[in-house]
Short mmCIF file of C-alpha atoms in Angstrom, two decimals:
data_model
loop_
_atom_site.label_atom_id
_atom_site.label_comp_id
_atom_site.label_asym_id
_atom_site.label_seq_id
_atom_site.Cartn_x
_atom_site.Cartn_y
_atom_site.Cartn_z
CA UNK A 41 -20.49 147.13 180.69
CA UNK A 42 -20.27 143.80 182.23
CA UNK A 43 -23.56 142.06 181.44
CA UNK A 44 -23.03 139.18 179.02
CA UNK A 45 -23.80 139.00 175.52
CA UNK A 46 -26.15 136.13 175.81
CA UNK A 47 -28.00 137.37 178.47
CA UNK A 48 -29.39 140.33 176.60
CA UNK A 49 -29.20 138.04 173.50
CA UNK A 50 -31.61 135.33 175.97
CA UNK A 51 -33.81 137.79 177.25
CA UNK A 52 -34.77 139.97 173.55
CA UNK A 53 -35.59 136.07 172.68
CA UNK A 54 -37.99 136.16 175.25
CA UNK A 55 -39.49 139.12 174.68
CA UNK A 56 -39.36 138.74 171.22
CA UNK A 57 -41.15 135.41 171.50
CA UNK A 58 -44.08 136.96 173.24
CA UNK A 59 -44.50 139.94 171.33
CA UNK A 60 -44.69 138.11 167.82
CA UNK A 61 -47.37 135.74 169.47
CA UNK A 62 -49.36 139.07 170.56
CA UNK A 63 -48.70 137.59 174.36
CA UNK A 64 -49.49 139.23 177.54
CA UNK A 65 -46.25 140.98 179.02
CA UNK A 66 -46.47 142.65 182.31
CA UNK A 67 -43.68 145.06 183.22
CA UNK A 68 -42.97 146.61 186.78
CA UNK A 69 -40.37 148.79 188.33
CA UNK A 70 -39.97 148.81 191.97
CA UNK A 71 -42.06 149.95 195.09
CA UNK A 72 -42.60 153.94 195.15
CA UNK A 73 -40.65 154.07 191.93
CA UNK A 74 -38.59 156.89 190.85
CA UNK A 75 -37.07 157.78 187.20
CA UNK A 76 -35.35 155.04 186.38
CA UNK A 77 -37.30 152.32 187.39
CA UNK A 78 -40.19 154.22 185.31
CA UNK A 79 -38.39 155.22 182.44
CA UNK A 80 -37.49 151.51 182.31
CA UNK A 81 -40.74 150.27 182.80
CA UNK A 82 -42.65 153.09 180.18
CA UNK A 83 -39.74 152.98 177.56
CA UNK A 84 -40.00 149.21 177.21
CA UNK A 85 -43.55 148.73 177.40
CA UNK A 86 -43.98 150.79 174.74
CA UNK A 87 -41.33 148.80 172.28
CA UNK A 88 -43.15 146.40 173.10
CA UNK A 89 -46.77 147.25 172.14
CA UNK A 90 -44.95 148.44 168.99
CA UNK A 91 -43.62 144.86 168.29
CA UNK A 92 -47.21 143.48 168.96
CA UNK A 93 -47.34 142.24 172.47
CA UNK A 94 -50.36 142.94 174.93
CA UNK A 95 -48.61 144.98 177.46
CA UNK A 96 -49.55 145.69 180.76
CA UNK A 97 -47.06 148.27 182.67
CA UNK A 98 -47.58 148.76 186.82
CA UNK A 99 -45.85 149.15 189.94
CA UNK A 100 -46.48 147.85 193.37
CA UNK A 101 -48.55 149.69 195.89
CA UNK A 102 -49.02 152.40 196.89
CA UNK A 103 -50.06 152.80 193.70
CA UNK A 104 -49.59 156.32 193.49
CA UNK A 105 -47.09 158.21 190.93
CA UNK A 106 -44.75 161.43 192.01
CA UNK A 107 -45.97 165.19 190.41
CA UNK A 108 -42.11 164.94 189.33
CA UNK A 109 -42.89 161.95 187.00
CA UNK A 110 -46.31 162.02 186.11
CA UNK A 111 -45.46 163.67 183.30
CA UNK A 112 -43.22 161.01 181.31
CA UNK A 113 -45.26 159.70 178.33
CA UNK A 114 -47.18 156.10 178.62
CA UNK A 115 -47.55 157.29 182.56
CA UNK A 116 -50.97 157.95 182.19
CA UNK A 117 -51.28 153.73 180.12
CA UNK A 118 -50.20 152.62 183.81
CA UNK A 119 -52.81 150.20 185.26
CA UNK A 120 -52.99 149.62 189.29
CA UNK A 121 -51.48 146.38 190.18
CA UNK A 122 -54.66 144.70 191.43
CA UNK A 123 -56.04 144.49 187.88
CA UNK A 124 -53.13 142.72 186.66
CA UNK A 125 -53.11 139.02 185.79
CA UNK A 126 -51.42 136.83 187.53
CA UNK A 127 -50.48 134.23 184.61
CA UNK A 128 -49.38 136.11 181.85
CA UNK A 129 -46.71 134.85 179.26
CA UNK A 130 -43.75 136.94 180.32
CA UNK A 131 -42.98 139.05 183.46
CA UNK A 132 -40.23 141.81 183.68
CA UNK A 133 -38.87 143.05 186.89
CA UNK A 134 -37.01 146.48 186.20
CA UNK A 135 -34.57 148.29 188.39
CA UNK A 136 -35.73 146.04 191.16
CA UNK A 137 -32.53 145.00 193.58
CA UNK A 138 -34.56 141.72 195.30
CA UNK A 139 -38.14 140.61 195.02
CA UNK A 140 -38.92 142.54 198.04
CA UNK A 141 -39.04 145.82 195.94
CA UNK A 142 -41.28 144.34 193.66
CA UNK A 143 -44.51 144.38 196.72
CA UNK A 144 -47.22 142.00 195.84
CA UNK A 145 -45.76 141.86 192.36
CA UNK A 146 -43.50 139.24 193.34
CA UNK A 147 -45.74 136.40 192.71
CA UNK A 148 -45.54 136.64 188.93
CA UNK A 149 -42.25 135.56 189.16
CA UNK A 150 -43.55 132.31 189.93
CA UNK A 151 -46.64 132.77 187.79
CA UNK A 152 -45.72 133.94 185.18
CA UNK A 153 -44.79 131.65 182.07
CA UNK A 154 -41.69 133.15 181.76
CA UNK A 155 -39.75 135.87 184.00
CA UNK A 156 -36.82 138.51 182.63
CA UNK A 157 -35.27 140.54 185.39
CA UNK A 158 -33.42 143.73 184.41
CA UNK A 159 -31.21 145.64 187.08
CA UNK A 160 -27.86 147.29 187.67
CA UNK A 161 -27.47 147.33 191.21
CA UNK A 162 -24.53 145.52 192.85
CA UNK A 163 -26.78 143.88 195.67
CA UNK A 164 -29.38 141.57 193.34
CA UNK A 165 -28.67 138.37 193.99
CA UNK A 166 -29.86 136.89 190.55
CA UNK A 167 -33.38 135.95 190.15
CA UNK A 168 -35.99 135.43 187.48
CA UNK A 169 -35.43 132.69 184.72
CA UNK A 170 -33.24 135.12 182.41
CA UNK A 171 -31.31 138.20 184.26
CA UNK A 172 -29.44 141.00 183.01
CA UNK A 173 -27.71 142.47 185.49
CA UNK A 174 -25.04 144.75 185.19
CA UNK A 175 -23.46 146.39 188.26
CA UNK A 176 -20.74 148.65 186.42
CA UNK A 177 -24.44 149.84 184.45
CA UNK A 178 -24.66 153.72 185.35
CA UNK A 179 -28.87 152.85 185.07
CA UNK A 180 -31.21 150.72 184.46
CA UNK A 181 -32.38 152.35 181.54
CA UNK A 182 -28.88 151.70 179.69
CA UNK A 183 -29.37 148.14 179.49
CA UNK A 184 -33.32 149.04 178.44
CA UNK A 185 -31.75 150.49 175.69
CA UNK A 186 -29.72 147.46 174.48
CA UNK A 187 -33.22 145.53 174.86
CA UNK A 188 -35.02 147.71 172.35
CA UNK A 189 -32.08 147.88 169.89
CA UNK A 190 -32.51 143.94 170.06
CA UNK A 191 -35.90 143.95 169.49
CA UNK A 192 -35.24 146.06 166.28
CA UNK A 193 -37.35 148.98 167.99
CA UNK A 194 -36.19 152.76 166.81
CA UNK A 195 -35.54 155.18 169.53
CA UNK A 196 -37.57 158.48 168.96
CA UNK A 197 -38.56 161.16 171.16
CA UNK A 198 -41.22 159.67 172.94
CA UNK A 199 -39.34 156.29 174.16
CA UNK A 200 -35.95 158.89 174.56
CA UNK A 201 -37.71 160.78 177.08
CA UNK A 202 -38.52 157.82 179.60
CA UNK A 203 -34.37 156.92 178.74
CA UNK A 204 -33.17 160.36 179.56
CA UNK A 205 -35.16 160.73 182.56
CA UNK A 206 -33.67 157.26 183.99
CA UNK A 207 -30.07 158.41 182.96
CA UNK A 208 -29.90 161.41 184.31
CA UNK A 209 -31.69 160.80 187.51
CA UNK A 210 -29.05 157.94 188.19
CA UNK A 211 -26.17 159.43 187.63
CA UNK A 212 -27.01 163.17 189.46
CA UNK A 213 -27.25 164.71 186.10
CA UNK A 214 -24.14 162.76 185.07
CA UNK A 215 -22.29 164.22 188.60
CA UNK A 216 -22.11 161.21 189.87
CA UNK A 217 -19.14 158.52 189.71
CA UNK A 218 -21.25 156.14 188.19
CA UNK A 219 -21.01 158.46 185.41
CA UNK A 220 -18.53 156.64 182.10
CA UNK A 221 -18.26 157.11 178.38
CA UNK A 222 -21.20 154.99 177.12
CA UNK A 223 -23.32 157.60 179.45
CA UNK A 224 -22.64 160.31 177.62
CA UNK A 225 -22.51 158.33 174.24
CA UNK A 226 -26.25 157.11 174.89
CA UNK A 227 -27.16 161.01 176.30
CA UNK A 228 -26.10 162.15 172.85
CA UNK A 229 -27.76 159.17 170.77
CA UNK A 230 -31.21 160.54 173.22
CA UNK A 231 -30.27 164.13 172.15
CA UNK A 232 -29.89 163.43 168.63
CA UNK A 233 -33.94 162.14 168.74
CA UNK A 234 -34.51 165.98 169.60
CA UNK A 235 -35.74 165.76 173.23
CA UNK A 236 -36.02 168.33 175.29
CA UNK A 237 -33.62 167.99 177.73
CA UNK A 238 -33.66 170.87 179.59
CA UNK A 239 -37.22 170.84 180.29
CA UNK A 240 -36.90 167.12 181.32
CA UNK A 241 -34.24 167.93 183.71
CA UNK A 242 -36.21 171.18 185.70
CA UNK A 243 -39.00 168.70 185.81
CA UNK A 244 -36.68 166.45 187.46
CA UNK A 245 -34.66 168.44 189.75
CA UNK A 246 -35.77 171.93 189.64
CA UNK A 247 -39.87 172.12 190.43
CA UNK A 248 -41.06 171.79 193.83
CA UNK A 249 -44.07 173.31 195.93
CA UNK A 250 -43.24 176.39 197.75
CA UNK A 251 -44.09 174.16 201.39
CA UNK A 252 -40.39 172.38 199.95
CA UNK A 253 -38.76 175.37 201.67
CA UNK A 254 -40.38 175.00 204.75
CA UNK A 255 -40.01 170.81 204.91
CA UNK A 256 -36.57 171.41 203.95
CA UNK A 257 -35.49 174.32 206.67
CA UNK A 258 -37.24 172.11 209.09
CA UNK A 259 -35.42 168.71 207.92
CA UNK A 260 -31.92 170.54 207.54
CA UNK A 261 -32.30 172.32 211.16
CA UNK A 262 -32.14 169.52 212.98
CA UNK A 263 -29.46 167.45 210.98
CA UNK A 264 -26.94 166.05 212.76
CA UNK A 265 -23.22 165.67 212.30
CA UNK A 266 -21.15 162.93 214.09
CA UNK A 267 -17.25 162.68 212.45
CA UNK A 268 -16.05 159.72 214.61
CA UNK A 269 -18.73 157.31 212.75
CA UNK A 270 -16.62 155.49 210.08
CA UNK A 271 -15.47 158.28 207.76
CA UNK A 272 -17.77 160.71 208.86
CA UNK A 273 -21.54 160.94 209.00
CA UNK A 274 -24.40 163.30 208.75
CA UNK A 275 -27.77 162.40 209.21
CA UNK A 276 -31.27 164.13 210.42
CA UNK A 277 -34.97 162.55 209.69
CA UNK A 278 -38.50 163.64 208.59
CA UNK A 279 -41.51 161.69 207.83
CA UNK A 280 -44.82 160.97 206.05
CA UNK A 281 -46.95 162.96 208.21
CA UNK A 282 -44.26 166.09 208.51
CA UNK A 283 -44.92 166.43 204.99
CA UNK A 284 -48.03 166.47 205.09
CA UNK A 285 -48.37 169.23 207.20
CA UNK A 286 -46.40 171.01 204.71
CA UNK A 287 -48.90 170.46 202.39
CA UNK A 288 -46.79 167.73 200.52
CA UNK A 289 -46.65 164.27 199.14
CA UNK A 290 -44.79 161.60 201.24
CA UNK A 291 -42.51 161.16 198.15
CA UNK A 292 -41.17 164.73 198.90
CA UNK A 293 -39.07 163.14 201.28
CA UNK A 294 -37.13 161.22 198.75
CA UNK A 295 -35.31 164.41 197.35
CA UNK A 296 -33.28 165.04 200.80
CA UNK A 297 -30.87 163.18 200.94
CA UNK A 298 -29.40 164.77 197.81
CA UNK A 299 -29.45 167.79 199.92
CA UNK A 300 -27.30 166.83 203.26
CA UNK A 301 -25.16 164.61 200.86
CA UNK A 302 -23.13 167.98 200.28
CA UNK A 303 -21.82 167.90 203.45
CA UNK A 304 -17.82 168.21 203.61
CA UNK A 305 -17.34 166.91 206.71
CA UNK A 306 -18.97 163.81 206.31
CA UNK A 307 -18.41 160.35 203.74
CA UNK A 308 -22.27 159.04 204.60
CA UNK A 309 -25.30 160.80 204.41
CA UNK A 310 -28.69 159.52 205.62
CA UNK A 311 -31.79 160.64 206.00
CA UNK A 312 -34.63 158.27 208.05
CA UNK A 313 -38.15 158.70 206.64
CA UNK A 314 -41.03 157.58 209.17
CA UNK A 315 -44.10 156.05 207.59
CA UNK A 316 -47.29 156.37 208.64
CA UNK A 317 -46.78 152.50 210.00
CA UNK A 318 -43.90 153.35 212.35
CA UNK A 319 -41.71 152.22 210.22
CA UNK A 320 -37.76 153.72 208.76
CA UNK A 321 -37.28 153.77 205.33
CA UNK A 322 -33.23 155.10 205.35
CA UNK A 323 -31.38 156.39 202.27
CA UNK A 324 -28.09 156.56 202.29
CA UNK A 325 -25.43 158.23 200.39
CA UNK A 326 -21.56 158.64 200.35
CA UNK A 327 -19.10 160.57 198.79
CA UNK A 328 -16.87 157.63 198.00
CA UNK A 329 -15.24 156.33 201.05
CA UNK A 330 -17.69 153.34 202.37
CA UNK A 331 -19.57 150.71 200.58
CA UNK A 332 -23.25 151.79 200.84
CA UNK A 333 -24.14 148.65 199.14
CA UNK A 334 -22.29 146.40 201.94
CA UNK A 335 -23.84 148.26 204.56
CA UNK A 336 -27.40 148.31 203.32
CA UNK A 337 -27.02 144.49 202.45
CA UNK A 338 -26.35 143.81 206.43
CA UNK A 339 -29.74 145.59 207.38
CA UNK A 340 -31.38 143.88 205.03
CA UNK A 341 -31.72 146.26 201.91
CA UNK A 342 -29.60 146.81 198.89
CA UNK A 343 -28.21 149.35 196.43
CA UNK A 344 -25.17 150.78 195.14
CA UNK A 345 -21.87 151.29 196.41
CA UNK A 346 -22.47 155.16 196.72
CA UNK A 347 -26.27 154.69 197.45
CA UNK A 348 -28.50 152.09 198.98
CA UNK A 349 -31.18 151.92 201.42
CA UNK A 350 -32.98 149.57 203.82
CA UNK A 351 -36.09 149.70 205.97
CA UNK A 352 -36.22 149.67 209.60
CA UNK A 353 -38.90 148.88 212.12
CA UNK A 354 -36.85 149.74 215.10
CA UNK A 355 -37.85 153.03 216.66
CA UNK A 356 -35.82 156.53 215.64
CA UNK A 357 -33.24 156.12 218.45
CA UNK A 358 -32.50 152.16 217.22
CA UNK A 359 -32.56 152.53 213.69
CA UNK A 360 -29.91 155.18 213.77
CA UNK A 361 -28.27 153.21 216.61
CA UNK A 362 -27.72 150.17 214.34
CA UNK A 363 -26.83 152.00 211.76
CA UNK A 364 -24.01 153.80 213.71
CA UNK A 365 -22.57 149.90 214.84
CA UNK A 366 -22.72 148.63 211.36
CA UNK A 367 -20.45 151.76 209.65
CA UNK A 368 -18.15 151.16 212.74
CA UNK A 369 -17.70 147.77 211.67
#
């Protein structure tokens, strides 16, 4: 880990400081969140109502949780991010790579009386008035972690679910490269609390409505493969309203990448989601070869070396167009 002593040390103050004066804390993940940005947000919300702070845990709009996560404890204490104040003692931005994730949200950084942003992705710039960022971080949820043990706050199995569910998501069920020794050492300290962790992982990655099948034959039929792009890419599309008529959420959509990632004959992976306002949202993945984050960065998104996204309100044909220039490049 790379994220300085003092910065965790500055930001426990912080949260400290508000929870001993039973202040108002609100804590948000980012836009259409998925495990790690809510097992960050519900594992230290609920430290913190145990330390005696008024907590108020949300994401931005939509404000509408996956089936796949609904389930995590403290989900169902989520309020909808129009009821939250907008000048409460402390704000925390989790798993959030630039204030654009954070939606409407992004005014309490300036509202708030204090702000505390924690992240691991490569591409945040730095914001809030304490940060702990940590790149080489396999998830969000690790440095979570270091927060409660500051705050003097006892893992059990109820805050070690919301952890587990962030680590493993992040690092593919500890597949992925991002995967190092304190991952497994903090897996085993989550084990030892006596989660379930196989039922937290078929929740995760192994559930699905039968119309999956049919969105995913559809989605994988047309993929297409071009090997002269950079070192090799693979990409096909789908959108909100092809889900739909599958009889499934938009959020559906998020799982296939992970699907045409396996491709052998190709380094990037993407897969361009159409929303119902015309717009791209494009998730990228590669096996190792090019520098997701770099890429992403350049079209105006962020992420991870081996994973990053932007959006896109070019058409099909000029999203993947752009794309294509900026992996030659």
């Amino acid at each position: 880990m790379t994220v300085p002593a003092s910065s965790v040390a500055a930001a426990v103050d912080v949260l400290a400081a508000a929870a001993d004066a039973g202040a108002t804390v609100v804590l948000s993940g980012h836009v259409q969140p998925d495990a790690d940005a809510l097992g960050s947000t519900l594992a230290l919300a609920e430290g913190l109502r145990r330390r005696g702070a008024r907590v108020v845990a949300t994401f931005p709009a939509p404000f509408t949780l996956p089936a796949s996560l609904g389930w995590l404890p403290g989900a169902d204490r989520l309020v909808d991010p129009v009821t939250v104040p907008d000048d409460p003692a402390v704000f925390v931005s989790l798993d959030s790579a630039s204030t654009g994730r954070l939606g409407e949200l992004a005014a309490l950084l300036g509202t708030a009386g204090r702000s505390v942003v924690v992240d691991h992705h490569a591409s945040n710039p730095g914001f809030g008035d304490v940060s702990v960022i940590d790149p080489e971080a396999p998830a969000t949820v690790v440095l979570v972690a270091q927060l409660l043990d500051g705050l003097g706050v006892e893992l059990d199995r109820q805050l070690a679910t919301c952890l587990y569910a962030g680590l493993s998501a992040d690092t593919g069920s500890f597949r992925f490269g991002n995967t190092v020794p304190c991952t497994h050492e903090l897996a085993a300290r989550l084990l030892r609390t006596g989660i379930d962790h196989a039922a937290i992982s078929q929740r995760l990655f192994d559930t699905a409505p039968f119309g999956w099948l049919g969105l995913l034959s559809a989605v994988t039929g047309r993929a297409v493969l071009e090997p002269e792009i950079g070192a090799g890419l693979v990409w096909t599309w789908s959108s909100a309203g092809e889900a739909r008529s599958h009889g499934l959420p938009s959020d559906q959509l998020e799982a296939l990448v992970d699907v045409v990632r396996s491709t052998a004959e190709a380094d990037v992976a993407c897969v361009l989601k159409g929303q119902d306002d015309g717009s791209w949202v494009v998730s990228m993945r590669s096996r190792g070869g090019t520098d997701l984050s770099r890429v992403a960065v350049s079209l105006g998104g962020g992420g991870h070396r081996a994973a990053a996204g932007y959006s896109s309100t070019l058409d099909l044909d000029g999203t993947i167009s752009r794309l294509r220039a900026e992996l030659c490049a």
